[in-house]
mmCIF file of C-alpha atoms in Angstrom:
data_model
loop_
_atom_site.group_PDB
_atom_site.id
_atom_site.type_symbol
_atom_site.label_atom_id
_atom_site.label_comp_id
_atom_site.label_asym_id
_atom_site.label_seq_id
_atom_site.Cartn_x
_atom_site.Cartn_y
_atom_site.Cartn_z
ATOM 1 C CA ARG A 350 -74.941 -93.618 -3.686
ATOM 2 C CA PRO A 351 -73.087 -94.960 -6.751
ATOM 3 C CA LYS A 352 -75.227 -96.294 -9.640
ATOM 4 C CA LYS A 353 -74.531 -99.093 -11.945
ATOM 5 C CA LEU A 354 -72.996 -97.970 -15.257
ATOM 6 C CA GLN A 355 -75.885 -99.557 -17.237
ATOM 7 C CA SER A 356 -78.397 -97.572 -15.188
ATOM 8 C CA ILE A 357 -76.534 -94.323 -15.933
ATOM 9 C CA ALA A 358 -76.329 -95.242 -19.629
ATOM 10 C CA ASP A 359 -80.135 -95.791 -19.684
ATOM 11 C CA ASP A 360 -80.686 -92.328 -18.023
ATOM 12 C CA VAL A 361 -78.452 -90.690 -20.716
ATOM 13 C CA ARG A 362 -80.194 -92.568 -23.508
ATOM 14 C CA GLU A 363 -83.629 -91.406 -22.123
ATOM 15 C CA GLU A 364 -82.382 -87.795 -21.901
ATOM 16 C CA ARG A 365 -80.965 -87.847 -25.480
ATOM 17 C CA ALA A 366 -84.329 -89.132 -26.759
ATOM 18 C CA LYS A 367 -86.014 -85.912 -25.585
ATOM 19 C CA PRO A 368 -86.440 -82.794 -27.835
ATOM 20 C CA ASP A 369 -83.461 -80.575 -28.010
ATOM 21 C CA GLN A 370 -85.076 -77.867 -25.863
ATOM 22 C CA SER A 371 -85.316 -80.277 -22.926
ATOM 23 C CA ARG A 372 -81.598 -81.099 -23.067
ATOM 24 C CA LEU A 373 -80.358 -77.546 -23.477
ATOM 25 C CA PHE A 374 -80.663 -74.532 -21.191
ATOM 26 C CA GLU A 375 -81.864 -71.710 -23.453
ATOM 27 C CA THR A 376 -81.617 -68.259 -21.983
ATOM 28 C CA GLY A 377 -83.903 -66.567 -24.499
ATOM 29 C CA LEU A 378 -81.154 -64.086 -25.407
ATOM 30 C CA TYR A 379 -80.279 -64.823 -29.036
ATOM 31 C CA ASP A 380 -76.606 -63.853 -29.060
ATOM 32 C CA LEU A 381 -75.900 -65.941 -25.963
ATOM 33 C CA ASP A 382 -77.894 -68.954 -27.127
ATOM 34 C CA TYR A 383 -76.432 -68.786 -30.655
ATOM 35 C CA ASN A 384 -72.811 -68.568 -29.574
ATOM 36 C CA TYR A 385 -72.831 -70.811 -26.505
ATOM 37 C CA THR A 386 -74.320 -74.153 -25.496
ATOM 38 C CA ILE A 387 -75.483 -74.307 -21.889
ATOM 39 C CA HIS A 388 -76.761 -77.564 -20.330
ATOM 40 C CA PRO A 389 -78.411 -78.117 -16.938
ATOM 41 C CA GLY A 390 -75.544 -78.655 -14.479
ATOM 42 C CA HIS A 391 -73.284 -75.996 -16.045
ATOM 43 C CA PHE A 392 -71.415 -73.367 -14.048
ATOM 44 C CA VAL A 393 -71.185 -70.049 -15.914
ATOM 45 C CA CYS A 394 -69.075 -66.955 -14.914
ATOM 46 C CA ILE A 395 -70.260 -63.465 -15.961
ATOM 47 C CA GLY A 396 -67.217 -61.232 -15.658
ATOM 48 C CA GLY A 397 -66.747 -57.545 -16.080
ATOM 49 C CA GLU A 398 -65.502 -54.345 -14.539
ATOM 50 C CA PRO A 399 -67.759 -52.277 -12.227
ATOM 51 C CA GLY A 400 -70.554 -50.552 -14.055
ATOM 52 C CA MET A 401 -70.325 -52.802 -17.138
ATOM 53 C CA GLY A 402 -73.895 -54.233 -16.622
ATOM 54 C CA LYS A 403 -73.111 -57.596 -15.085
ATOM 55 C CA THR A 404 -76.149 -57.482 -12.706
ATOM 56 C CA SER A 405 -78.395 -56.062 -15.449
ATOM 57 C CA LEU A 406 -77.464 -59.014 -17.657
ATOM 58 C CA ALA A 407 -78.250 -61.407 -14.840
ATOM 59 C CA LEU A 408 -81.636 -59.753 -14.239
ATOM 60 C CA ASN A 409 -82.360 -59.816 -17.966
ATOM 61 C CA LEU A 410 -81.525 -63.512 -18.005
ATOM 62 C CA MET A 411 -83.821 -64.013 -14.879
ATOM 63 C CA SER A 412 -86.700 -62.310 -16.768
ATOM 64 C CA SER A 413 -86.102 -64.271 -19.911
ATOM 65 C CA VAL A 414 -85.908 -67.713 -18.314
ATOM 66 C CA TYR A 415 -89.076 -67.000 -16.350
ATOM 67 C CA GLN A 416 -90.957 -66.378 -19.600
ATOM 68 C CA ARG A 417 -89.911 -69.880 -20.611
ATOM 69 C CA GLY A 418 -91.556 -71.325 -17.532
ATOM 70 C CA LEU A 419 -88.320 -71.998 -15.583
ATOM 71 C CA ARG A 420 -87.831 -71.488 -11.798
ATOM 72 C CA SER A 421 -85.012 -69.124 -10.748
ATOM 73 C CA LEU A 422 -83.239 -68.039 -7.573
ATOM 74 C CA PHE A 423 -81.414 -64.692 -7.369
ATOM 75 C CA ILE A 424 -78.825 -64.310 -4.566
ATOM 76 C CA SER A 425 -77.949 -60.595 -4.121
ATOM 77 C CA LEU A 426 -74.959 -60.007 -1.775
ATOM 78 C CA GLU A 427 -74.339 -56.342 -2.681
ATOM 79 C CA MET A 428 -77.529 -54.723 -3.955
ATOM 80 C CA ALA A 429 -80.410 -53.632 -1.745
ATOM 81 C CA ARG A 430 -83.731 -55.372 -2.447
ATOM 82 C CA ARG A 431 -85.294 -52.134 -3.627
ATOM 83 C CA ASP A 432 -82.634 -51.728 -6.303
ATOM 84 C CA VAL A 433 -83.064 -55.278 -7.485
ATOM 85 C CA ILE A 434 -86.907 -54.916 -7.725
ATOM 86 C CA GLU A 435 -86.656 -51.528 -9.501
ATOM 87 C CA ARG A 436 -84.168 -52.807 -12.037
ATOM 88 C CA LEU A 437 -86.045 -55.992 -12.675
ATOM 89 C CA SER A 438 -89.326 -54.039 -13.043
ATOM 90 C CA ALA A 439 -87.679 -51.688 -15.498
ATOM 91 C CA ILE A 440 -86.540 -54.645 -17.563
ATOM 92 C CA VAL A 441 -89.971 -56.262 -17.576
ATOM 93 C CA ARG A 442 -91.764 -53.005 -18.504
ATOM 94 C CA GLN A 443 -88.937 -51.847 -20.802
ATOM 95 C CA GLU A 444 -88.874 -48.436 -19.028
ATOM 96 C CA PRO A 445 -86.000 -46.499 -17.343
ATOM 97 C CA VAL A 446 -85.682 -46.982 -13.591
ATOM 98 C CA TYR A 447 -86.328 -43.283 -12.901
ATOM 99 C CA GLN A 448 -89.890 -43.721 -14.213
ATOM 100 C CA GLN A 449 -90.646 -46.512 -11.737
ATOM 101 C CA GLY A 450 -93.340 -46.053 -9.067
ATOM 102 C CA LYS A 451 -95.144 -48.455 -6.786
ATOM 103 C CA GLU A 452 -97.732 -49.181 -9.442
ATOM 104 C CA LYS A 453 -95.069 -50.076 -11.938
ATOM 105 C CA TRP A 454 -94.097 -53.164 -9.881
ATOM 106 C CA ASP A 455 -97.409 -54.913 -10.554
ATOM 107 C CA PRO A 456 -95.966 -57.201 -13.308
ATOM 108 C CA LEU A 457 -93.576 -58.699 -10.865
ATOM 109 C CA GLU A 458 -96.509 -60.285 -9.016
ATOM 110 C CA LYS A 459 -96.639 -62.778 -11.861
ATOM 111 C CA PHE A 460 -93.164 -64.014 -11.079
ATOM 112 C CA GLU A 461 -94.420 -66.689 -8.748
ATOM 113 C CA ASN A 462 -91.603 -69.145 -9.645
ATOM 114 C CA CYS A 463 -88.827 -66.607 -9.042
ATOM 115 C CA PHE A 464 -87.140 -66.392 -5.621
ATOM 116 C CA ALA A 465 -84.623 -63.943 -4.222
ATOM 117 C CA ASP A 466 -82.426 -63.619 -1.107
ATOM 118 C CA TYR A 467 -80.799 -60.309 -0.091
ATOM 119 C CA GLY A 468 -77.691 -60.484 1.970
ATOM 120 C CA ASN A 469 -78.614 -63.549 4.090
ATOM 121 C CA ALA A 470 -77.025 -66.389 2.088
ATOM 122 C CA TYR A 471 -73.309 -65.536 2.339
ATOM 123 C CA THR A 472 -71.943 -69.117 2.308
ATOM 124 C CA LEU A 473 -72.413 -71.919 -0.215
ATOM 125 C CA GLN A 474 -74.042 -74.001 2.458
ATOM 126 C CA ASP A 475 -76.754 -71.311 2.807
ATOM 127 C CA ILE A 476 -77.272 -71.187 -0.929
ATOM 128 C CA THR A 477 -77.411 -74.945 -1.242
ATOM 129 C CA LYS A 478 -80.070 -75.040 1.500
ATOM 130 C CA LEU A 479 -82.098 -72.341 -0.365
ATOM 131 C CA SER A 480 -81.683 -74.340 -3.575
ATOM 132 C CA TYR A 481 -83.105 -77.448 -1.983
ATOM 133 C CA GLU A 482 -86.065 -75.454 -0.628
ATOM 134 C CA THR A 483 -86.985 -73.546 -3.878
ATOM 135 C CA ARG A 484 -85.830 -76.184 -6.463
ATOM 136 C CA PRO A 485 -84.788 -73.655 -9.119
ATOM 137 C CA ASP A 486 -83.650 -74.441 -12.648
ATOM 138 C CA VAL A 487 -81.167 -71.596 -12.552
ATOM 139 C CA ILE A 488 -79.369 -69.677 -9.790
ATOM 140 C CA PHE A 489 -77.870 -66.234 -10.131
ATOM 141 C CA ILE A 490 -75.201 -65.194 -7.496
ATOM 142 C CA ASP A 491 -74.087 -61.557 -7.282
ATOM 143 C CA ASN A 492 -71.085 -61.610 -6.604
ATOM 144 C CA ASN A 493 -67.979 -63.741 -6.166
ATOM 145 C CA LEU A 494 -66.078 -61.349 -3.887
ATOM 146 C CA LEU A 495 -68.742 -61.377 -1.140
ATOM 147 C CA LEU A 496 -69.140 -65.219 -1.000
ATOM 148 C CA HIS A 497 -67.687 -67.354 1.710
ATOM 149 C CA SER A 498 -66.932 -71.023 1.507
ATOM 150 C CA GLY A 499 -67.784 -71.630 5.147
ATOM 151 C CA LYS A 500 -64.465 -73.446 5.581
ATOM 152 C CA LYS A 501 -61.177 -72.393 7.201
ATOM 153 C CA THR A 502 -58.787 -71.273 4.454
ATOM 154 C CA SER A 503 -55.414 -69.662 4.663
ATOM 155 C CA ASN A 504 -55.619 -67.200 1.787
ATOM 156 C CA VAL A 505 -57.852 -65.711 -0.857
ATOM 157 C CA THR A 506 -56.793 -68.185 -3.588
ATOM 158 C CA GLU A 507 -57.760 -71.197 -1.398
ATOM 159 C CA GLU A 508 -61.021 -69.520 -0.453
ATOM 160 C CA CYS A 509 -61.922 -68.900 -4.125
ATOM 161 C CA LYS A 510 -60.970 -72.552 -4.981
ATOM 162 C CA ALA A 511 -63.218 -73.878 -2.187
ATOM 163 C CA ILE A 512 -66.130 -71.654 -3.335
ATOM 164 C CA SER A 513 -65.701 -72.725 -6.977
ATOM 165 C CA ARG A 514 -65.666 -76.422 -6.128
ATOM 166 C CA GLN A 515 -68.758 -76.095 -4.002
ATOM 167 C CA ILE A 516 -70.605 -74.269 -6.772
ATOM 168 C CA LYS A 517 -69.599 -77.012 -9.279
ATOM 169 C CA ARG A 518 -70.781 -79.617 -6.846
ATOM 170 C CA LEU A 519 -74.125 -77.794 -6.453
ATOM 171 C CA CYS A 520 -74.534 -77.732 -10.216
ATOM 172 C CA MET A 521 -73.892 -81.331 -10.643
ATOM 173 C CA THR A 522 -75.874 -82.696 -7.674
ATOM 174 C CA GLN A 523 -79.023 -80.631 -8.359
ATOM 175 C CA ASN A 524 -78.656 -80.365 -12.126
ATOM 176 C CA VAL A 525 -79.077 -76.606 -11.940
ATOM 177 C CA VAL A 526 -77.381 -73.864 -13.965
ATOM 178 C CA VAL A 527 -75.468 -71.386 -11.896
ATOM 179 C CA PHE A 528 -74.473 -67.911 -13.161
ATOM 180 C CA LEU A 529 -71.843 -66.338 -10.931
ATOM 181 C CA ILE A 530 -71.158 -62.617 -11.339
ATOM 182 C CA CYS A 531 -67.422 -62.093 -11.079
ATOM 183 C CA HIS A 532 -65.205 -59.055 -10.763
ATOM 184 C CA VAL A 533 -62.057 -58.730 -12.831
ATOM 185 C CA ASN A 534 -58.517 -57.371 -12.190
ATOM 186 C CA ARG A 535 -58.711 -53.856 -13.784
ATOM 187 C CA GLU A 536 -54.975 -53.230 -13.769
ATOM 188 C CA ASP A 537 -54.232 -56.404 -15.787
ATOM 189 C CA GLY A 538 -56.480 -55.087 -18.613
ATOM 190 C CA LYS A 539 -54.813 -51.658 -18.526
ATOM 191 C CA LYS A 540 -51.381 -53.150 -18.845
ATOM 192 C CA THR A 541 -52.129 -55.531 -21.712
ATOM 193 C CA GLY A 542 -54.897 -53.667 -23.552
ATOM 194 C CA LYS A 543 -56.447 -57.063 -24.358
ATOM 195 C CA PRO A 544 -60.136 -57.871 -24.296
ATOM 196 C CA LEU A 545 -61.760 -59.553 -21.243
ATOM 197 C CA THR A 546 -60.885 -63.252 -20.779
ATOM 198 C CA CYS A 547 -61.144 -65.733 -17.979
ATOM 199 C CA ALA A 548 -57.582 -65.018 -17.065
ATOM 200 C CA ARG A 549 -58.676 -61.505 -15.816
ATOM 201 C CA LEU A 550 -61.230 -62.823 -13.371
ATOM 202 C CA TYR A 551 -60.263 -62.155 -9.756
ATOM 203 C CA SER A 552 -58.388 -65.287 -8.588
ATOM 204 C CA SER A 553 -58.870 -66.573 -12.091
ATOM 205 C CA GLN A 554 -57.258 -69.981 -11.587
ATOM 206 C CA ALA A 555 -60.109 -71.216 -9.329
ATOM 207 C CA TRP A 556 -62.891 -70.152 -11.732
ATOM 208 C CA GLU A 557 -61.049 -71.368 -14.919
ATOM 209 C CA GLN A 558 -60.790 -74.920 -13.452
ATOM 210 C CA ASP A 559 -64.350 -75.411 -12.509
ATOM 211 C CA ALA A 560 -66.424 -73.101 -14.591
ATOM 212 C CA ASP A 561 -67.907 -74.449 -17.854
ATOM 213 C CA MET A 562 -67.750 -71.002 -19.539
#
């Protein structure tokens, strides 16, 4: 329902009066927080080629934001639940994955405000429903190629645009930060020899229009 402009202005004034930490979303990772400004409601793409550490970065972020008392939701569309748990446990304990055993997962019992879904939420409608149920401050989605908009689209570009717009709507309506793990076009990088940019994201036009960074 639309609100009066004065009411919105009062909300913004109230928010600006709070300490900086309450108006910014700090990941806890120095380089990321120093170079970028993330606010609640932002849509962030994490792009990279296979094996570059995109999922590891997302799990590191999940561990870091938990330590700041924030709630998180991890949507895994390609990794088995055991792989996610082993890698997250290795990050928490700062030990290699190959040293993990059942007793090594004990620290994860403290992650009471962290939620995960493995291969069930394939559409944005599913993810939105999970978000309403768990009320996270941040959502991690792995990855863009396995998501479905839940709508009838005629080609990949239209599908990506529909997904991107739904993610942006989710960010704005629930005031949640969404990190979407994205694949890139490898051949484009080989031809140009240039570093990774948003233009190399798979179906980049959709993500460039809606993503905040």
